[in-house]
Amino acid sequence: MSSIDTATGKTAPEEVSKERVREIFSSIAKKYERFNAISSFGAYRLWLGELVRRAPVGPQSLVLDLAGGTGDVSFALARAKRPAHIQCTDLVSEMLEVAREHYGQGRADGVAIDFEVVDAQDIPYGDASYDVVTVAYGIRNMPDRERALAEMFRVLKPGGTLACLEFSTPPNPVWCALYGFYLRHLIPFWGGLITGDREGFVYLSRSIKAFPDQQTFARMLEDAGFCDVEWTNCTGGIAAVHTARKR
């Protein structure tokens, strides 16, 4: 296993990317949801809905939400599928502070959610503890992805499912080129306009471009031990929901 610079995909010490992620997301935490809504023209809600639909969560399920940020995935799962418990985690405490505020406002609709700062590359929970693990827009910010996937596999119960929503690669070359222009120019523009941190969103744009395409990421899941690996493209492949099962 080796760590990379998540902005380039090149080998680098993991602290390079982890400290960058902490710095960026701690500074934009309170404006992150607004950025998502505006920069995606609302499409991120459709992508989130696809993740919720594909996550096999029931009333007895124990769910671990990694890179849970401000709680979008946790709250959507809580309202739609009402699991027994959700553990919402993130590397950045400021993001979780926003999630806790939302929880206090009733966004979980009565479903029990706990919040904890966790590095998904070193999950502090026991083997075979969860029925479902979710991660949205998080795996690309993890410098040692093989280690992170191994940890996700470890904490899943046999038969459990990993559901991952991540930006991806449109298979249509024209759409891919337009998307590349959007990433290179408009993501930093919107980020700077909304949060005042243009450079942070230059990083986010680069991290999206450096992330593996759908087939490559599917192979990474299989290499981590998962089976029944599938994905569904969203908005022509701008994002994709991957699901994978632990035997």
PDB file of N, CA and C in Angstrom, residues 101-173:
ATOM      1  N   GLU A 101     -25.199  20.558  14.366  1.00  0.00           N
ATOM      2  CA  GLU A 101     -26.212  21.621  14.388  1.00  0.00           C
ATOM      3  C   GLU A 101     -27.475  21.170  13.653  1.00  0.00           C
ATOM      4  N   HIS A 102     -27.280  20.568  12.482  1.00  0.00           N
ATOM      5  CA  HIS A 102     -28.438  20.075  11.719  1.00  0.00           C
ATOM      6  C   HIS A 102     -29.177  18.983  12.488  1.00  0.00           C
ATOM      7  N   TYR A 103     -28.416  18.124  13.145  1.00  0.00           N
ATOM      8  CA  TYR A 103     -29.050  17.059  13.935  1.00  0.00           C
ATOM      9  C   TYR A 103     -29.914  17.670  15.038  1.00  0.00           C
ATOM     10  N   GLY A 104     -29.396  18.689  15.685  1.00  0.00           N
ATOM     11  CA  GLY A 104     -30.159  19.371  16.723  1.00  0.00           C
ATOM     12  C   GLY A 104     -31.418  20.037  16.196  1.00  0.00           C
ATOM     13  N   GLN A 105     -31.402  20.373  14.899  1.00  0.00           N
ATOM     14  CA  GLN A 105     -32.567  20.979  14.261  1.00  0.00           C
ATOM     15  C   GLN A 105     -33.590  19.944  13.791  1.00  0.00           C
ATOM     16  N   GLY A 106     -33.286  18.651  13.998  1.00  0.00           N
ATOM     17  CA  GLY A 106     -34.245  17.597  13.686  1.00  0.00           C
ATOM     18  C   GLY A 106     -34.131  16.985  12.313  1.00  0.00           C
ATOM     19  N   ARG A 107     -33.008  17.172  11.611  1.00  0.00           N
ATOM     20  CA  ARG A 107     -32.912  16.659  10.242  1.00  0.00           C
ATOM     21  C   ARG A 107     -32.880  15.136  10.161  1.00  0.00           C
ATOM     22  N   ALA A 108     -32.552  14.461  11.276  1.00  0.00           N
ATOM     23  CA  ALA A 108     -32.525  12.994  11.261  1.00  0.00           C
ATOM     24  C   ALA A 108     -33.898  12.394  11.489  1.00  0.00           C
ATOM     25  N   ASP A 109     -34.880  13.229  11.749  1.00  0.00           N
ATOM     26  CA  ASP A 109     -36.257  12.758  11.907  1.00  0.00           C
ATOM     27  C   ASP A 109     -36.361  11.646  12.959  1.00  0.00           C
ATOM     28  N   GLY A 110     -35.636  11.797  14.059  1.00  0.00           N
ATOM     29  CA  GLY A 110     -35.740  10.863  15.174  1.00  0.00           C
ATOM     30  C   GLY A 110     -34.814   9.666  15.131  1.00  0.00           C
ATOM     31  N   VAL A 111     -34.082   9.469  14.023  1.00  0.00           N
ATOM     32  CA  VAL A 111     -33.132   8.356  13.934  1.00  0.00           C
ATOM     33  C   VAL A 111     -31.867   8.724  14.718  1.00  0.00           C
ATOM     34  N   ALA A 112     -31.346   7.759  15.475  1.00  0.00           N
ATOM     35  CA  ALA A 112     -30.161   8.008  16.299  1.00  0.00           C
ATOM     36  C   ALA A 112     -28.910   8.115  15.428  1.00  0.00           C
ATOM     37  N   ILE A 113     -28.190   9.239  15.559  1.00  0.00           N
ATOM     38  CA  ILE A 113     -26.930   9.445  14.861  1.00  0.00           C
ATOM     39  C   ILE A 113     -25.899   9.946  15.869  1.00  0.00           C
ATOM     40  N   ASP A 114     -24.734   9.340  15.857  1.00  0.00           N
ATOM     41  CA  ASP A 114     -23.605   9.833  16.629  1.00  0.00           C
ATOM     42  C   ASP A 114     -22.555  10.379  15.665  1.00  0.00           C
ATOM     43  N   PHE A 115     -21.743  11.298  16.166  1.00  0.00           N
ATOM     44  CA  PHE A 115     -20.755  11.976  15.333  1.00  0.00           C
ATOM     45  C   PHE A 115     -19.377  11.840  15.977  1.00  0.00           C
ATOM     46  N   GLU A 116     -18.370  11.529  15.132  1.00  0.00           N
ATOM     47  CA  GLU A 116     -17.014  11.385  15.650  1.00  0.00           C
ATOM     48  C   GLU A 116     -15.996  11.701  14.559  1.00  0.00           C
ATOM     49  N   VAL A 117     -14.924  12.388  14.965  1.00  0.00           N
ATOM     50  CA  VAL A 117     -13.817  12.646  14.045  1.00  0.00           C
ATOM     51  C   VAL A 117     -13.053  11.344  13.832  1.00  0.00           C
ATOM     52  N   VAL A 118     -12.973  10.911  12.577  1.00  0.00           N
ATOM     53  CA  VAL A 118     -12.356   9.624  12.226  1.00  0.00           C
ATOM     54  C   VAL A 118     -11.601   9.768  10.917  1.00  0.00           C
ATOM     55  N   ASP A 119     -10.414   9.218  10.883  1.00  0.00           N
ATOM     56  CA  ASP A 119      -9.663   9.052   9.644  1.00  0.00           C
ATOM     57  C   ASP A 119     -10.088   7.715   9.042  1.00  0.00           C
ATOM     58  N   ALA A 120     -10.702   7.752   7.872  1.00  0.00           N
ATOM     59  CA  ALA A 120     -11.223   6.526   7.253  1.00  0.00           C
ATOM     60  C   ALA A 120     -10.123   5.549   6.875  1.00  0.00           C
ATOM     61  N   GLN A 121      -8.876   5.978   6.929  1.00  0.00           N
ATOM     62  CA  GLN A 121      -7.764   5.069   6.674  1.00  0.00           C
ATOM     63  C   GLN A 121      -7.367   4.297   7.927  1.00  0.00           C
ATOM     64  N   ASP A 122      -7.962   4.663   9.061  1.00  0.00           N
ATOM     65  CA  ASP A 122      -7.660   4.013  10.331  1.00  0.00           C
ATOM     66  C   ASP A 122      -8.922   4.043  11.198  1.00  0.00           C
ATOM     67  N   ILE A 123      -9.910   3.266  10.817  1.00  0.00           N
ATOM     68  CA  ILE A 123     -11.232   3.305  11.446  1.00  0.00           C
ATOM     69  C   ILE A 123     -11.167   2.681  12.843  1.00  0.00           C
ATOM     70  N   PRO A 124     -11.602   3.396  13.879  1.00  0.00           N
ATOM     71  CA  PRO A 124     -11.443   2.914  15.253  1.00  0.00           C
ATOM     72  C   PRO A 124     -12.587   2.028  15.747  1.00  0.00           C
ATOM     73  N   TYR A 125     -13.198   1.263  14.863  1.00  0.00           N
ATOM     74  CA  TYR A 125     -14.312   0.398  15.240  1.00  0.00           C
ATOM     75  C   TYR A 125     -13.960  -1.057  14.962  1.00  0.00           C
ATOM     76  N   GLY A 126     -14.668  -1.950  15.598  1.00  0.00           N
ATOM     77  CA  GLY A 126     -14.340  -3.360  15.542  1.00  0.00           C
ATOM     78  C   GLY A 126     -14.631  -4.012  14.207  1.00  0.00           C
ATOM     79  N   ASP A 127     -14.018  -5.174  14.005  1.00  0.00           N
ATOM     80  CA  ASP A 127     -14.278  -5.969  12.808  1.00  0.00           C
ATOM     81  C   ASP A 127     -15.759  -6.324  12.739  1.00  0.00           C
ATOM     82  N   ALA A 128     -16.290  -6.374  11.518  1.00  0.00           N
ATOM     83  CA  ALA A 128     -17.658  -6.848  11.271  1.00  0.00           C
ATOM     84  C   ALA A 128     -18.675  -6.146  12.165  1.00  0.00           C
ATOM     85  N   SER A 129     -18.593  -4.809  12.218  1.00  0.00           N
ATOM     86  CA  SER A 129     -19.468  -4.024  13.099  1.00  0.00           C
ATOM     87  C   SER A 129     -20.680  -3.428  12.386  1.00  0.00           C
ATOM     88  N   TYR A 130     -20.618  -3.294  11.061  1.00  0.00           N
ATOM     89  CA  TYR A 130     -21.652  -2.531  10.355  1.00  0.00           C
ATOM     90  C   TYR A 130     -22.244  -3.314   9.192  1.00  0.00           C
ATOM     91  N   ASP A 131     -23.537  -3.052   8.961  1.00  0.00           N
ATOM     92  CA  ASP A 131     -24.242  -3.670   7.839  1.00  0.00           C
ATOM     93  C   ASP A 131     -23.971  -2.929   6.536  1.00  0.00           C
ATOM     94  N   VAL A 132     -23.828  -1.616   6.636  1.00  0.00           N
ATOM     95  CA  VAL A 132     -23.617  -0.777   5.449  1.00  0.00           C
ATOM     96  C   VAL A 132     -22.594   0.299   5.793  1.00  0.00           C
ATOM     97  N   VAL A 133     -21.653   0.522   4.884  1.00  0.00           N
ATOM     98  CA  VAL A 133     -20.728   1.647   4.962  1.00  0.00           C
ATOM     99  C   VAL A 133     -20.996   2.552   3.768  1.00  0.00           C
ATOM    100  N   THR A 134     -21.140   3.847   4.023  1.00  0.00           N
ATOM    101  CA  THR A 134     -21.334   4.811   2.945  1.00  0.00           C
ATOM    102  C   THR A 134     -20.184   5.812   2.953  1.00  0.00           C
ATOM    103  N   VAL A 135     -19.871   6.326   1.778  1.00  0.00           N
ATOM    104  CA  VAL A 135     -18.881   7.398   1.652  1.00  0.00           C
ATOM    105  C   VAL A 135     -19.214   8.197   0.403  1.00  0.00           C
ATOM    106  N   ALA A 136     -19.368   9.511   0.552  1.00  0.00           N
ATOM    107  CA  ALA A 136     -19.710  10.373  -0.572  1.00  0.00           C
ATOM    108  C   ALA A 136     -18.671  11.474  -0.708  1.00  0.00           C
ATOM    109  N   TYR A 137     -18.084  11.582  -1.888  1.00  0.00           N
ATOM    110  CA  TYR A 137     -17.087  12.608  -2.197  1.00  0.00           C
ATOM    111  C   TYR A 137     -15.924  12.580  -1.213  1.00  0.00           C
ATOM    112  N   GLY A 138     -15.602  11.408  -0.703  1.00  0.00           N
ATOM    113  CA  GLY A 138     -14.566  11.326   0.310  1.00  0.00           C
ATOM    114  C   GLY A 138     -13.364  10.500  -0.078  1.00  0.00           C
ATOM    115  N   ILE A 139     -13.591   9.413  -0.811  1.00  0.00           N
ATOM    116  CA  ILE A 139     -12.498   8.497  -1.096  1.00  0.00           C
ATOM    117  C   ILE A 139     -11.403   9.181  -1.923  1.00  0.00           C
ATOM    118  N   ARG A 140     -11.785  10.138  -2.759  1.00  0.00           N
ATOM    119  CA  ARG A 140     -10.755  10.788  -3.583  1.00  0.00           C
ATOM    120  C   ARG A 140      -9.846  11.680  -2.744  1.00  0.00           C
ATOM    121  N   ASN A 141     -10.274  12.070  -1.541  1.00  0.00           N
ATOM    122  CA  ASN A 141      -9.438  12.889  -0.665  1.00  0.00           C
ATOM    123  C   ASN A 141      -8.580  12.062   0.282  1.00  0.00           C
ATOM    124  N   MET A 142      -8.614  10.734   0.121  1.00  0.00           N
ATOM    125  CA  MET A 142      -7.842   9.855   0.989  1.00  0.00           C
ATOM    126  C   MET A 142      -6.556   9.453   0.276  1.00  0.00           C
ATOM    127  N   PRO A 143      -5.405   9.790   0.832  1.00  0.00           N
ATOM    128  CA  PRO A 143      -4.150   9.536   0.119  1.00  0.00           C
ATOM    129  C   PRO A 143      -3.762   8.070   0.025  1.00  0.00           C
ATOM    130  N   ASP A 144      -4.222   7.235   0.968  1.00  0.00           N
ATOM    131  CA  ASP A 144      -3.938   5.794   0.892  1.00  0.00           C
ATOM    132  C   ASP A 144      -5.271   5.074   0.702  1.00  0.00           C
ATOM    133  N   ARG A 145      -5.727   5.054  -0.541  1.00  0.00           N
ATOM    134  CA  ARG A 145      -7.069   4.533  -0.828  1.00  0.00           C
ATOM    135  C   ARG A 145      -7.158   3.036  -0.611  1.00  0.00           C
ATOM    136  N   GLU A 146      -6.086   2.317  -0.910  1.00  0.00           N
ATOM    137  CA  GLU A 146      -6.108   0.871  -0.678  1.00  0.00           C
ATOM    138  C   GLU A 146      -6.297   0.570   0.802  1.00  0.00           C
ATOM    139  N   ARG A 147      -5.605   1.314   1.648  1.00  0.00           N
ATOM    140  CA  ARG A 147      -5.752   1.138   3.093  1.00  0.00           C
ATOM    141  C   ARG A 147      -7.153   1.502   3.551  1.00  0.00           C
ATOM    142  N   ALA A 148      -7.712   2.584   3.006  1.00  0.00           N
ATOM    143  CA  ALA A 148      -9.070   2.988   3.364  1.00  0.00           C
ATOM    144  C   ALA A 148     -10.087   1.921   2.972  1.00  0.00           C
ATOM    145  N   LEU A 149      -9.949   1.380   1.759  1.00  0.00           N
ATOM    146  CA  LEU A 149     -10.885   0.339   1.318  1.00  0.00           C
ATOM    147  C   LEU A 149     -10.733  -0.921   2.163  1.00  0.00           C
ATOM    148  N   ALA A 150      -9.503  -1.246   2.545  1.00  0.00           N
ATOM    149  CA  ALA A 150      -9.288  -2.400   3.419  1.00  0.00           C
ATOM    150  C   ALA A 150      -9.966  -2.199   4.763  1.00  0.00           C
ATOM    151  N   GLU A 151      -9.922  -0.984   5.276  1.00  0.00           N
ATOM    152  CA  GLU A 151     -10.589  -0.682   6.541  1.00  0.00           C
ATOM    153  C   GLU A 151     -12.113  -0.766   6.403  1.00  0.00           C
ATOM    154  N   MET A 152     -12.636  -0.272   5.306  1.00  0.00           N
ATOM    155  CA  MET A 152     -14.074  -0.375   5.072  1.00  0.00           C
ATOM    156  C   MET A 152     -14.502  -1.829   4.992  1.00  0.00           C
ATOM    157  N   PHE A 153     -13.714  -2.621   4.294  1.00  0.00           N
ATOM    158  CA  PHE A 153     -14.001  -4.051   4.183  1.00  0.00           C
ATOM    159  C   PHE A 153     -13.978  -4.705   5.572  1.00  0.00           C
ATOM    160  N   ARG A 154     -13.008  -4.343   6.375  1.00  0.00           N
ATOM    161  CA  ARG A 154     -12.837  -4.949   7.699  1.00  0.00           C
ATOM    162  C   ARG A 154     -14.037  -4.709   8.605  1.00  0.00           C
ATOM    163  N   VAL A 155     -14.557  -3.479   8.618  1.00  0.00           N
ATOM    164  CA  VAL A 155     -15.620  -3.160   9.577  1.00  0.00           C
ATOM    165  C   VAL A 155     -17.000  -3.598   9.099  1.00  0.00           C
ATOM    166  N   LEU A 156     -17.119  -4.015   7.834  1.00  0.00           N
ATOM    167  CA  LEU A 156     -18.400  -4.531   7.342  1.00  0.00           C
ATOM    168  C   LEU A 156     -18.637  -5.947   7.839  1.00  0.00           C
ATOM    169  N   LYS A 157     -19.894  -6.238   8.149  1.00  0.00           N
ATOM    170  CA  LYS A 157     -20.287  -7.604   8.460  1.00  0.00           C
ATOM    171  C   LYS A 157     -20.276  -8.445   7.184  1.00  0.00           C
ATOM    172  N   PRO A 158     -20.092  -9.760   7.278  1.00  0.00           N
ATOM    173  CA  PRO A 158     -20.256 -10.606   6.088  1.00  0.00           C
ATOM    174  C   PRO A 158     -21.633 -10.365   5.456  1.00  0.00           C
ATOM    175  N   GLY A 159     -21.643 -10.164   4.167  1.00  0.00           N
ATOM    176  CA  GLY A 159     -22.884  -9.829   3.476  1.00  0.00           C
ATOM    177  C   GLY A 159     -23.183  -8.349   3.443  1.00  0.00           C
ATOM    178  N   GLY A 160     -22.364  -7.555   4.136  1.00  0.00           N
ATOM    179  CA  GLY A 160     -22.576  -6.117   4.173  1.00  0.00           C
ATOM    180  C   GLY A 160     -22.161  -5.440   2.879  1.00  0.00           C
ATOM    181  N   THR A 161     -22.581  -4.181   2.728  1.00  0.00           N
ATOM    182  CA  THR A 161     -22.385  -3.457   1.476  1.00  0.00           C
ATOM    183  C   THR A 161     -21.705  -2.121   1.701  1.00  0.00           C
ATOM    184  N   LEU A 162     -20.770  -1.807   0.815  1.00  0.00           N
ATOM    185  CA  LEU A 162     -20.191  -0.479   0.708  1.00  0.00           C
ATOM    186  C   LEU A 162     -20.899   0.245  -0.425  1.00  0.00           C
ATOM    187  N   ALA A 163     -21.387   1.458  -0.139  1.00  0.00           N
ATOM    188  CA  ALA A 163     -22.013   2.296  -1.159  1.00  0.00           C
ATOM    189  C   ALA A 163     -21.234   3.604  -1.230  1.00  0.00           C
ATOM    190  N   CYS A 164     -20.697   3.901  -2.405  1.00  0.00           N
ATOM    191  CA  CYS A 164     -19.775   5.029  -2.563  1.00  0.00           C
ATOM    192  C   CYS A 164     -20.243   5.934  -3.700  1.00  0.00           C
ATOM    193  N   LEU A 165     -20.438   7.206  -3.395  1.00  0.00           N
ATOM    194  CA  LEU A 165     -20.741   8.218  -4.402  1.00  0.00           C
ATOM    195  C   LEU A 165     -19.497   9.076  -4.601  1.00  0.00           C
ATOM    196  N   GLU A 166     -19.053   9.166  -5.848  1.00  0.00           N
ATOM    197  CA  GLU A 166     -17.844   9.956  -6.105  1.00  0.00           C
ATOM    198  C   GLU A 166     -17.920  10.558  -7.505  1.00  0.00           C
ATOM    199  N   PHE A 167     -17.273  11.701  -7.675  1.00  0.00           N
ATOM    200  CA  PHE A 167     -17.124  12.247  -9.019  1.00  0.00           C
ATOM    201  C   PHE A 167     -16.338  11.264  -9.881  1.00  0.00           C
ATOM    202  N   SER A 168     -16.686  11.229 -11.180  1.00  0.00           N
ATOM    203  CA  SER A 168     -16.100  10.203 -12.029  1.00  0.00           C
ATOM    204  C   SER A 168     -15.790  10.764 -13.411  1.00  0.00           C
ATOM    205  N   THR A 169     -15.776   9.890 -14.409  1.00  0.00           N
ATOM    206  CA  THR A 169     -15.348  10.265 -15.758  1.00  0.00           C
ATOM    207  C   THR A 169     -16.460  10.000 -16.767  1.00  0.00           C
ATOM    208  N   PRO A 170     -17.030  11.032 -17.368  1.00  0.00           N
ATOM    209  CA  PRO A 170     -18.058  10.806 -18.397  1.00  0.00           C
ATOM    210  C   PRO A 170     -17.497  10.001 -19.563  1.00  0.00           C
ATOM    211  N   PRO A 171     -18.166   8.921 -19.988  1.00  0.00           N
ATOM    212  CA  PRO A 171     -17.659   8.112 -21.096  1.00  0.00           C
ATOM    213  C   PRO A 171     -17.781   8.780 -22.462  1.00  0.00           C
ATOM    214  N   ASN A 172     -18.713   9.724 -22.597  1.00  0.00           N
ATOM    215  CA  ASN A 172     -18.860  10.435 -23.865  1.00  0.00           C
ATOM    216  C   ASN A 172     -17.765  11.492 -23.980  1.00  0.00           C
ATOM    217  N   PRO A 173     -16.949  11.456 -25.041  1.00  0.00           N
ATOM    218  CA  PRO A 173     -15.795  12.364 -25.126  1.00  0.00           C
ATOM    219  C   PRO A 173     -16.183  13.840 -25.173  1.00  0.00           C
TER     220      PRO A 173
END
